[in-house]
Amino acid sequence: MPLAPSPSELTLTGRRIVLGITGSIAAYKSALLARELRRRGAEVRVVMTPGATEFITPLTLATLVDHPVHSDFTEDQDAGVWTNHVELGIWGDLILVAPATANTLAAMVHGGCDNLLQAVLLSARCPVAVAPAMDLDMYTHDATQANLKTLADRGVDVIDPGTGPLASGLVGKGRMAEPEEIADHVAARFAAELPWSGKRVVITAGPTHEPLDAVRFLGNRSSGKMGFALAEVFAKQGADVTLVAGPVALSTPDRVRRRIDVETAVEMDEAVKGLWGDMDWGIACAAVSDFRPAQTSNDKWHRGEVPSAVELTENPDILKGMGEAKQPQQKLVGFALETDSGEQSAMGKLERKNLDAIVLNTLMDDGAGFGHDTNKVRVLFQDGKSVSFELKSKYEVACDLVELWRTTITP
Ligand code: C5P
């Protein structure tokens, strides 16, 4: 079974990486690197220099990436089939040369085209990263350092080698970075390109359960699906997402950094209060119970002990608290589920709770609101403008909303 990355790990889902391997003893680590890139979800094509094939076999790499390895300009000499180096350069989202020898680095600087990898590098349109590996004196040599500087100045991402024992027996800088470090570096680089990269977002989702006795509660029918879909989309687009979830039967979406599970509105309020000051965005999607039983029994009520009436007390308005504490750079969005068209009431909430936008869904629309996998929403903004969407899956609605907020609310 393939090993799955943990949710907090930097993933490479859907990324296309051309892994260039050159003739260094560190090429043995490229097998582990190829496996690690794939484990994180990347598609990998391998291009090996003739020197690299003396250290590790193309068969090893081809097996690990589940695709033939390219190591020659001609794939089948007799049939006249050649490897299209231009296509490889266009296919990739990144060319990663690991290990990168002093020789290949020099060829990159001078535009050498002696082997297939150099041709791919010369015709590539995508970004390039290199993980140098060589002996201490070769690495510190002025020529190598000048080459690395030239490449870095041209925008090549240089992944620093580590310090330690080298194949020569010397100890010093020159060891290729470890496969996990290289994979982390590459993934962080991709993550930084995403539209929500660097933004911290807290999302409340699901219902709250307000205990009546030891086993019963006051709750509502919210499934948490809309909030979880939003968490998934934000995280995919690079945001650092904290999900504060009421009692729901949903697993944490990939790449969501942190999930705090709560039961009651008071617990949700405490969790959010502890987080909000450090956040850039708040999305209040939870269907928080506005009230709770004033008294809760620690035992289960039995027949004959059931109170004839239950006194209720108000819960904190979590979103209102966020709105009151909101700093000018923070953005805040609420949701309003109404039983009528709800526009006036939603506008009232937008103002009272100091929101940048409110998402309105009404139970008048079939397929919208609690429990469904679909939703139909209308977004109202402070300036009175609004945007309406058709009935869609909650995931599609989340995609629409996240993009709409990014383009309309971000200053
Ligand atoms: O309950 P109401 O319709 O006022 O909810 C509107 C918004 O306020 C929602 O975004 C909901 O998550 C939030 N809310 C809250 N705390 C409450 C009640 C509602 O954060 N106690």
XYZ file of C-alpha atoms and ligand atoms in Angstrom, residues 204 265 284-290 315-320 333-338 349 353 358, ligand 1:
45
model
C -15.867 27.180 12.538
C -20.868 26.863 21.993
C -17.913 31.391 10.802
C -19.755 28.544 9.169
C -20.833 26.751 12.341
C -24.515 26.487 13.218
C -23.963 27.553 16.802
C -26.839 27.078 19.205
C -27.860 30.514 20.428
C -24.790 31.332 24.504
C -21.991 33.711 23.565
C -22.244 35.011 20.011
C -18.852 33.794 18.801
C -18.891 35.714 15.551
C -19.945 38.951 17.249
C -17.172 36.316 6.977
C -20.342 34.897 8.499
C -23.079 32.595 7.298
C -26.804 33.034 7.700
C -29.297 30.259 7.232
C -32.758 31.747 7.003
C -26.081 40.560 10.967
C -21.221 41.578 13.761
C -22.171 37.285 4.820
O -27.381 32.373 14.437
P -27.132 33.447 13.391
O -28.026 33.341 12.215
O -27.022 34.806 13.957
O -25.680 33.073 12.797
C -25.055 33.933 11.903
C -23.583 33.746 11.981
O -23.118 33.877 13.318
C -23.025 32.415 11.521
O -21.859 32.702 10.780
C -22.711 31.648 12.789
O -21.608 30.795 12.613
C -22.383 32.772 13.744
N -22.751 32.512 15.141
C -21.778 32.448 16.109
N -22.144 32.281 17.439
C -23.425 32.164 17.802
C -24.423 32.230 16.814
C -24.061 32.409 15.503
O -20.601 32.523 15.786
N -23.740 31.978 19.070
